[in-house]
Coordinates of N, CA and C in Angstrom, one line a residue:
G1 N 25.7 -14.1 0.3 CA 24.7 -13.4 1.3 C 24.9 -13.5 2.4
S2 N 23.9 -13.3 3.4 CA 24.1 -12.7 4.4 C 24.4 -13.5 5.3
A3 N 24.0 -13.3 6.9 CA 24.9 -14.3 7.2 C 23.7 -14.6 8.0
N4 N 23.0 -16.0 8.0 CA 22.1 -16.5 9.3 C 21.2 -15.9 10.8
N5 N 20.6 -15.6 10.7 CA 19.8 -14.9 11.4 C 19.7 -15.7 13.0
V6 N 20.7 -14.9 13.9 CA 20.4 -15.1 14.9 C 19.7 -15.4 16.2
S7 N 18.7 -14.1 15.8 CA 17.4 -13.3 16.5 C 16.2 -14.2 16.0
P8 N 15.9 -14.1 17.4 CA 14.2 -15.4 17.7 C 13.2 -14.4 16.6
W9 N 13.4 -13.7 16.6 CA 12.2 -12.9 14.9 C 12.6 -13.0 13.5
R10 N 11.4 -13.4 13.1 CA 11.3 -13.6 11.7 C 12.5 -12.7 11.0
R11 N 13.1 -12.5 9.6 CA 14.0 -11.5 9.1 C 13.4 -11.2 7.3
A12 N 13.0 -10.5 7.3 CA 12.7 -9.7 5.9 C 13.8 -8.8 5.4
I13 N 13.3 -8.2 4.0 CA 13.5 -7.4 3.6 C 13.1 -6.8 2.8
M14 N 12.8 -5.2 2.6 CA 11.9 -4.8 2.0 C 12.6 -3.6 1.0
Y15 N 12.6 -3.8 -0.5 CA 13.6 -2.6 -1.3 C 12.4 -2.0 -1.8
L16 N 12.8 -0.2 -1.5 CA 11.4 0.1 -1.8 C 12.6 1.2 -2.8
I17 N 12.5 1.7 -3.9 CA 12.8 2.3 -5.1 C 12.1 3.1 -6.0
Y18 N 12.5 4.8 -5.9 CA 11.5 5.7 -6.6 C 11.9 6.6 -7.5
N19 N 11.8 6.9 -8.5 CA 12.4 7.7 -9.5 C 11.0 8.9 -9.6
A20 N 11.9 9.9 -10.1 CA 10.7 11.4 -10.6 C 9.5 10.3 -11.3
V21 N 8.5 11.0 -11.4 CA 7.3 10.6 -12.7 C 8.0 10.4 -13.7
S22 N 8.5 11.7 -14.1 CA 9.6 12.1 -15.3 C 10.6 11.1 -15.8
N23 N 10.5 10.1 -15.2 CA 11.6 9.4 -15.4 C 11.0 8.2 -15.2
A24 N 9.6 8.0 -15.2 CA 8.9 6.4 -15.1 C 10.0 5.2 -15.8
C25 N 9.6 5.0 -15.9 CA 10.2 3.2 -16.3 C 9.1 2.6 -18.3
T26 N 10.0 2.5 -18.8 CA 9.0 2.5 -20.3 C 9.5 0.5 -20.9
N27 N 10.6 0.2 -20.2 CA 10.1 -1.2 -20.7 C 9.7 -2.3 -19.8
G28 N 8.6 -3.1 -20.1 CA 7.7 -3.6 -19.4 C 7.7 -5.1 -19.6
D29 N 8.6 -5.8 -19.7 CA 9.3 -7.1 -20.0 C 9.3 -7.7 -18.5
R30 N 9.7 -6.8 -17.0 CA 9.8 -7.3 -15.8 C 8.7 -8.0 -15.3
P31 N 8.7 -9.2 -14.4 CA 7.4 -9.3 -13.4 C 7.1 -7.7 -12.9
W32 N 5.9 -7.4 -12.7 CA 4.9 -6.5 -11.7 C 5.9 -6.4 -10.6
F33 N 6.6 -7.0 -9.8 CA 7.4 -6.8 -8.6 C 8.6 -6.0 -8.8
Q34 N 9.2 -6.1 -9.9 CA 10.1 -5.1 -10.4 C 10.1 -3.9 -11.3
N35 N 8.5 -4.2 -12.6 CA 8.7 -2.7 -12.6 C 7.2 -2.6 -12.5
N36 N 6.3 -2.2 -11.5 CA 5.5 -1.7 -11.1 C 5.0 -0.4 -12.6
R37 N 4.3 -0.6 -13.0 CA 3.3 0.7 -13.7 C 2.4 1.5 -12.8
D38 N 2.5 1.4 -12.1 CA 1.3 2.6 -10.9 C 2.4 3.5 -11.0
F39 N 2.4 5.1 -11.3 CA 3.3 5.6 -12.3 C 2.8 6.8 -10.3
T40 N 1.6 6.8 -9.9 CA 0.9 7.7 -9.2 C 2.2 8.2 -8.2
P41 N 2.6 9.9 -7.9 CA 3.6 10.1 -7.5 C 3.5 10.1 -5.7
L42 N 4.5 9.7 -4.9 CA 4.3 9.7 -3.7 C 3.3 10.9 -3.1
T43 N 3.3 10.3 -1.9 CA 2.9 11.7 -1.3 C 2.9 11.5 0.8
A44 N 3.2 12.9 1.2 CA 3.4 13.1 2.3 C 2.6 12.7 3.3
I45 N 3.2 12.0 4.6 CA 1.8 12.2 5.5 C 2.7 12.7 7.0
D46 N 1.1 12.7 7.9 CA 1.9 12.9 9.0 C 2.8 12.4 10.1
D47 N 3.6 13.0 10.4 CA 4.7 11.9 11.5 C 3.7 11.1 12.7
E48 N 2.7 11.2 12.5 CA 1.1 10.2 13.8 C 1.1 9.4 12.9
D49 N 0.7 9.5 11.8 CA 0.7 7.9 10.8 C 1.7 7.5 10.5
L50 N 2.6 8.0 10.7 CA 4.1 7.2 10.1 C 4.8 6.7 11.4
R51 N 4.0 7.0 13.0 CA 4.3 6.4 14.6 C 3.4 5.2 14.4
R52 N 1.9 5.6 13.9 CA 1.2 4.8 14.0 C 1.3 3.1 13.2
L53 N 1.9 3.1 11.7 CA 2.4 2.4 11.2 C 3.6 1.1 11.9
T54 N 3.8 1.9 12.7 CA 5.8 1.1 13.5 C 5.6 0.9 14.4

């Protein structure tokens, strides 16, 4: 495991894993958060939109 959080702020980890649409997962026996069935391709956003999210 990881070390204790010594900062006053909450610590969370988000994993984002992506594949080519042609490499879509065919095994559907996992929970949705491990095997999401949405194969919508990623789209680029403007840098300014990304800055607003931070």
